[in-house]
Amino acid sequence: FAPTDTAFQKIGSDALDRLLRDKQRLCKLLEYHVFDEGIFFRSHLNNGILSMMNNGDNLRVGGQPRKNKHVLNNQVEIVGFDIVATNGVIHVIDTILTPPLDLVETARANHLDNLVHALESNAGLVDQFKQANDNKNNKFTLFAPTNNALLSSSLDGDDVVDTSTLLYHAVYGNQLKSDLRRVDSLSTIQGEHVRVDVRRDGTSFINDATLVMVNILASNGVIHIIDKVLEPPPPPLLH
């Protein structure tokens, strides 16, 4: 996916100069524009996720055939298609693609401040949700309660959500909304299962929490925002 000259000009001459001097960052940025697991012509660019060359970071492809429009990561438009080379194909884009942040920083960027605070208040959880960055096969799916959900939950009465509850909001693997349609439950990192219910009208539930925003991509997984805190089942009574 090749940015136009104008796309590079958008970031400004000073930022471009700094980027050109930082070879490691430049290399990572350029690799995020390369899909090296096959040749995708325009006809193949349907709605879905590509795992890019820079360590497998996710790139979301969205097609709007009726409008003759294809968009990457919900904001970068493809403006030229199917320029054939001897070893691949080039599509021209109007904006530089920025590699996604890790799960914690993606939550922060989406203003999930109470969730970030809860993660930072539990020793080791921030590191756990960052550790998959260097392994393209190790991803997480995080069901992230809104700020209001955490504030209104009785679990947040002492301003700290316990580790077990937080881990009940996460599963291993990249579970996009399209993947959730194929399952009726998922095993969480905490060990218990959550129920999954995706209805014909698209309304989706994890236990009794509604998904209010889906497929927020991170470098090491995906976030779905939910309107309630998920409460793990109580431990069995000892006899």
Tab-separated table of C-alpha atoms in Angstrom:
chain	number	residue	atom	x	y	z
A	1	PHE	CA	0.000	0.000	0.000
A	2	ALA	CA	1.904	3.018	-1.331
A	3	PRO	CA	1.226	6.519	0.044
A	4	THR	CA	1.155	9.368	-2.451
A	5	ASP	CA	3.646	12.238	-2.237
A	6	THR	CA	0.811	14.335	-0.812
A	7	ALA	CA	0.309	11.727	1.918
A	8	PHE	CA	3.911	12.226	3.043
A	9	GLN	CA	3.481	16.000	2.901
A	10	LYS	CA	0.506	15.728	5.297
A	11	ILE	CA	2.794	14.888	8.227
A	12	GLY	CA	4.871	18.071	7.733
A	13	SER	CA	8.495	18.576	6.757
A	14	ASP	CA	9.872	18.534	10.333
A	15	ALA	CA	8.140	15.260	11.224
A	16	LEU	CA	9.217	13.751	7.906
A	17	ASP	CA	12.847	14.748	8.532
A	18	ARG	CA	12.769	13.136	11.986
A	19	LEU	CA	11.240	9.991	10.508
A	20	LEU	CA	13.908	9.744	7.804
A	21	ARG	CA	16.654	10.049	10.438
A	22	ASP	CA	15.138	7.300	12.610
A	23	LYS	CA	15.851	4.254	10.451
A	24	GLN	CA	14.330	1.729	12.867
A	25	ARG	CA	11.033	3.618	13.114
A	26	LEU	CA	11.019	4.253	9.357
A	27	CYS	CA	11.546	0.564	8.630
A	28	LYS	CA	8.700	-0.445	10.974
A	29	LEU	CA	6.410	2.157	9.389
A	30	LEU	CA	7.171	1.016	5.832
A	31	GLU	CA	6.761	-2.653	6.740
A	32	TYR	CA	3.269	-1.840	8.019
A	33	HIS	CA	2.444	-0.933	4.412
A	34	VAL	CA	3.446	-4.382	3.110
A	35	PHE	CA	1.384	-7.565	3.125
A	36	ASP	CA	3.804	-10.400	2.357
A	37	GLU	CA	1.560	-13.466	2.557
A	38	GLY	CA	0.018	-13.274	-0.893
A	39	ILE	CA	-1.021	-10.972	-3.739
A	40	PHE	CA	-4.319	-9.179	-3.179
A	41	PHE	CA	-5.880	-7.468	-6.181
A	42	ARG	CA	-8.763	-5.043	-5.834
A	43	SER	CA	-11.274	-7.874	-6.175
A	44	HIS	CA	-9.739	-9.537	-3.100
A	45	LEU	CA	-9.941	-6.462	-0.852
A	46	ASN	CA	-13.113	-7.391	0.974
A	47	ASN	CA	-13.963	-6.540	4.576
A	48	GLY	CA	-11.434	-8.247	6.806
A	49	ILE	CA	-8.082	-8.110	8.542
A	50	LEU	CA	-4.596	-8.430	7.049
A	51	SER	CA	-1.555	-9.376	9.135
A	52	MET	CA	1.172	-7.034	7.931
A	53	MET	CA	4.914	-7.557	7.462
A	54	ASN	CA	5.974	-5.562	10.552
A	55	ASN	CA	5.627	-8.369	13.087
A	56	GLY	CA	2.050	-9.175	12.142
A	57	ASP	CA	0.299	-5.927	13.131
A	58	ASN	CA	-3.345	-5.912	12.060
A	59	LEU	CA	-4.635	-3.820	9.159
A	60	ARG	CA	-8.390	-3.521	8.747
A	61	VAL	CA	-9.764	-3.462	5.194
A	62	GLY	CA	-13.248	-2.093	4.659
A	63	GLY	CA	-14.976	-2.161	1.291
A	64	GLN	CA	-17.974	-0.151	0.137
A	65	PRO	CA	-18.612	-1.588	-3.350
A	66	ARG	CA	-21.688	0.547	-4.022
A	67	LYS	CA	-19.636	3.681	-3.421
A	68	ASN	CA	-16.653	2.176	-5.259
A	69	LYS	CA	-14.601	2.869	-2.143
A	70	HIS	CA	-12.070	0.925	-0.065
A	71	VAL	CA	-10.817	2.189	3.300
A	72	LEU	CA	-7.994	0.951	5.543
A	73	ASN	CA	-8.250	1.252	9.341
A	74	ASN	CA	-11.504	3.222	8.909
A	75	GLN	CA	-9.671	6.330	7.683
A	76	VAL	CA	-7.138	5.758	4.888
A	77	GLU	CA	-8.658	5.596	1.407
A	78	ILE	CA	-7.256	3.548	-1.457
A	79	VAL	CA	-7.151	5.898	-4.448
A	80	GLY	CA	-5.383	3.679	-7.007
A	81	PHE	CA	-5.576	-0.058	-7.544
A	82	ASP	CA	-3.812	-3.006	-9.154
A	83	ILE	CA	-0.511	-1.520	-10.292
A	84	VAL	CA	1.175	-4.791	-11.247
A	85	ALA	CA	4.879	-5.401	-10.553
A	86	THR	CA	7.026	-8.463	-11.256
A	87	ASN	CA	6.804	-9.547	-7.614
A	88	GLY	CA	3.482	-8.204	-6.436
A	89	VAL	CA	0.849	-5.523	-6.781
A	90	ILE	CA	0.618	-1.913	-5.558
A	91	HIS	CA	-2.428	-0.042	-4.310
A	92	VAL	CA	-2.074	3.726	-3.823
A	93	ILE	CA	-3.369	5.307	-0.582
A	94	ASP	CA	-4.049	8.921	0.361
A	95	THR	CA	-2.583	8.853	3.903
A	96	ILE	CA	0.342	7.144	5.616
A	97	LEU	CA	-0.685	4.098	7.654
A	98	THR	CA	0.297	4.294	11.313
A	99	PRO	CA	1.076	0.999	13.090
A	100	PRO	CA	-1.409	0.317	15.892
A	101	LEU	CA	-0.531	0.686	19.572
A	102	ASP	CA	-0.586	-2.177	22.067
A	103	LEU	CA	-3.834	-3.039	23.870
A	104	VAL	CA	-3.195	-0.833	26.890
A	105	GLU	CA	-2.221	2.213	24.830
A	106	THR	CA	-5.109	1.582	22.438
A	107	ALA	CA	-7.485	1.578	25.418
A	108	ARG	CA	-5.905	4.830	26.573
A	109	ALA	CA	-6.223	6.375	23.101
A	110	ASN	CA	-9.925	5.455	23.087
A	111	HIS	CA	-10.414	7.250	26.430
A	112	LEU	CA	-11.073	4.073	28.433
A	113	ASP	CA	-9.401	5.789	31.369
A	114	ASN	CA	-11.057	3.801	34.152
A	115	LEU	CA	-10.054	0.515	32.552
A	116	VAL	CA	-6.460	1.680	32.113
A	117	HIS	CA	-6.424	2.782	35.761
A	118	ALA	CA	-7.740	-0.630	36.820
A	119	LEU	CA	-5.052	-2.416	34.801
A	120	GLU	CA	-2.307	-0.193	36.191
A	121	SER	CA	-3.584	-0.815	39.741
A	122	ASN	CA	-3.092	-4.566	39.398
A	123	ALA	CA	0.563	-5.578	39.410
A	124	GLY	CA	1.701	-7.283	36.241
A	125	LEU	CA	-1.448	-6.848	34.148
A	126	VAL	CA	-0.112	-3.990	32.038
A	127	ASP	CA	2.957	-6.073	31.214
A	128	GLN	CA	0.757	-9.076	30.460
A	129	PHE	CA	-1.277	-7.133	27.923
A	130	LYS	CA	1.866	-5.741	26.322
A	131	GLN	CA	3.893	-8.951	26.208
A	132	ALA	CA	2.380	-10.268	22.974
A	133	ASN	CA	3.797	-7.370	20.961
A	134	ASP	CA	6.869	-9.315	19.845
A	135	ASN	CA	5.023	-12.491	18.895
A	136	LYS	CA	2.711	-12.300	15.889
A	137	ASN	CA	0.990	-15.541	16.932
A	138	ASN	CA	0.164	-14.352	20.469
A	139	LYS	CA	-2.819	-12.001	20.519
A	140	PHE	CA	-5.509	-11.027	23.027
A	141	THR	CA	-9.157	-10.041	22.747
A	142	LEU	CA	-10.209	-7.580	25.446
A	143	PHE	CA	-13.843	-6.877	26.301
A	144	ALA	CA	-13.466	-3.376	27.682
A	145	PRO	CA	-16.147	-1.845	29.933
A	146	THR	CA	-16.942	1.805	29.357
A	147	ASN	CA	-15.905	4.361	31.939
A	148	ASN	CA	-19.509	4.642	33.133
A	149	ALA	CA	-19.823	0.866	33.438
A	150	LEU	CA	-16.821	0.718	35.742
A	151	LEU	CA	-18.009	3.695	37.768
A	152	SER	CA	-21.481	2.252	38.302
A	153	SER	CA	-20.296	-1.272	39.052
A	154	SER	CA	-20.241	-2.391	42.652
A	155	LEU	CA	-16.907	-3.977	41.792
A	156	ASP	CA	-15.458	-0.502	41.572
A	157	GLY	CA	-16.568	0.633	45.001
A	158	ASP	CA	-13.021	0.801	46.328
A	159	ASP	CA	-11.694	2.150	43.016
A	160	VAL	CA	-9.864	-1.118	42.341
A	161	VAL	CA	-11.075	-4.023	40.196
A	162	ASP	CA	-9.470	-7.287	41.245
A	163	THR	CA	-7.142	-9.191	38.940
A	164	SER	CA	-9.479	-12.151	38.509
A	165	THR	CA	-12.294	-9.913	37.273
A	166	LEU	CA	-10.043	-8.114	34.810
A	167	LEU	CA	-8.732	-11.393	33.397
A	168	TYR	CA	-12.357	-12.522	32.982
A	169	HIS	CA	-12.624	-9.747	30.363
A	170	ALA	CA	-9.845	-11.175	28.175
A	171	VAL	CA	-9.395	-14.211	25.960
A	172	TYR	CA	-6.425	-15.450	23.990
A	173	GLY	CA	-6.477	-14.883	20.235
A	174	ASN	CA	-7.818	-12.300	17.809
A	175	GLN	CA	-11.611	-12.621	18.108
A	176	LEU	CA	-13.135	-10.136	15.681
A	177	LYS	CA	-16.890	-9.643	15.564
A	178	SER	CA	-17.056	-11.946	12.537
A	179	ASP	CA	-15.379	-14.651	14.646
A	180	LEU	CA	-17.852	-14.165	17.490
A	181	ARG	CA	-20.675	-15.220	15.155
A	182	ARG	CA	-19.200	-18.732	15.023
A	183	VAL	CA	-19.085	-19.449	18.756
A	184	ASP	CA	-21.480	-19.477	21.692
A	185	SER	CA	-18.847	-19.217	24.432
A	186	LEU	CA	-15.195	-18.325	24.952
A	187	SER	CA	-12.700	-19.422	27.584
A	188	THR	CA	-11.214	-16.407	29.355
A	189	ILE	CA	-7.681	-15.991	30.663
A	190	GLN	CA	-9.219	-16.085	34.148
A	191	GLY	CA	-10.331	-19.667	33.440
A	192	GLU	CA	-14.112	-19.349	33.331
A	193	HIS	CA	-16.196	-19.037	30.169
A	194	VAL	CA	-18.240	-16.105	28.880
A	195	ARG	CA	-21.385	-16.572	26.806
A	196	VAL	CA	-21.411	-15.121	23.280
A	197	ASP	CA	-24.654	-14.166	21.540
A	198	VAL	CA	-24.578	-12.446	18.126
A	199	ARG	CA	-28.123	-11.950	16.862
A	200	ARG	CA	-29.430	-11.653	13.323
A	201	ASP	CA	-29.835	-7.884	13.598
A	202	GLY	CA	-26.149	-7.571	14.568
A	203	THR	CA	-26.785	-6.862	18.251
A	204	SER	CA	-24.116	-8.707	20.217
A	205	PHE	CA	-23.780	-9.730	23.852
A	206	ILE	CA	-21.032	-11.069	26.079
A	207	ASN	CA	-22.957	-12.557	29.004
A	208	ASP	CA	-25.520	-9.779	29.553
A	209	ALA	CA	-23.242	-6.940	28.404
A	210	THR	CA	-23.918	-5.332	25.017
A	211	LEU	CA	-21.075	-4.686	22.587
A	212	VAL	CA	-21.275	-0.953	21.857
A	213	MET	CA	-18.148	-0.687	19.703
A	214	VAL	CA	-16.247	-3.508	18.020
A	215	ASN	CA	-13.005	-4.343	16.210
A	216	ILE	CA	-10.741	-1.654	17.680
A	217	LEU	CA	-7.414	-2.990	16.455
A	218	ALA	CA	-4.252	-3.069	18.550
A	219	SER	CA	-0.791	-4.350	17.710
A	220	ASN	CA	-1.336	-7.395	19.919
A	221	GLY	CA	-5.042	-8.005	19.606
A	222	VAL	CA	-8.427	-6.366	19.412
A	223	ILE	CA	-10.741	-4.477	21.791
A	224	HIS	CA	-14.537	-4.646	21.897
A	225	ILE	CA	-16.195	-2.066	24.164
A	226	ILE	CA	-19.074	-3.311	26.358
A	227	ASP	CA	-21.624	-1.454	28.461
A	228	LYS	CA	-21.289	-3.536	31.656
A	229	VAL	CA	-18.589	-5.065	33.799
A	230	LEU	CA	-18.483	-8.845	33.412
A	231	GLU	CA	-18.726	-10.560	36.778
A	232	PRO	CA	-17.067	-13.993	36.957
A	233	PRO	CA	-19.141	-16.760	38.510
A	234	PRO	CA	-18.540	-17.264	42.220
A	235	PRO	CA	-16.234	-20.097	43.259
A	236	PRO	CA	-17.990	-23.347	44.209
A	237	LEU	CA	-18.908	-23.787	47.836
A	238	LEU	CA	-16.671	-26.101	49.826
A	239	HIS	CA	-18.515	-28.911	51.595
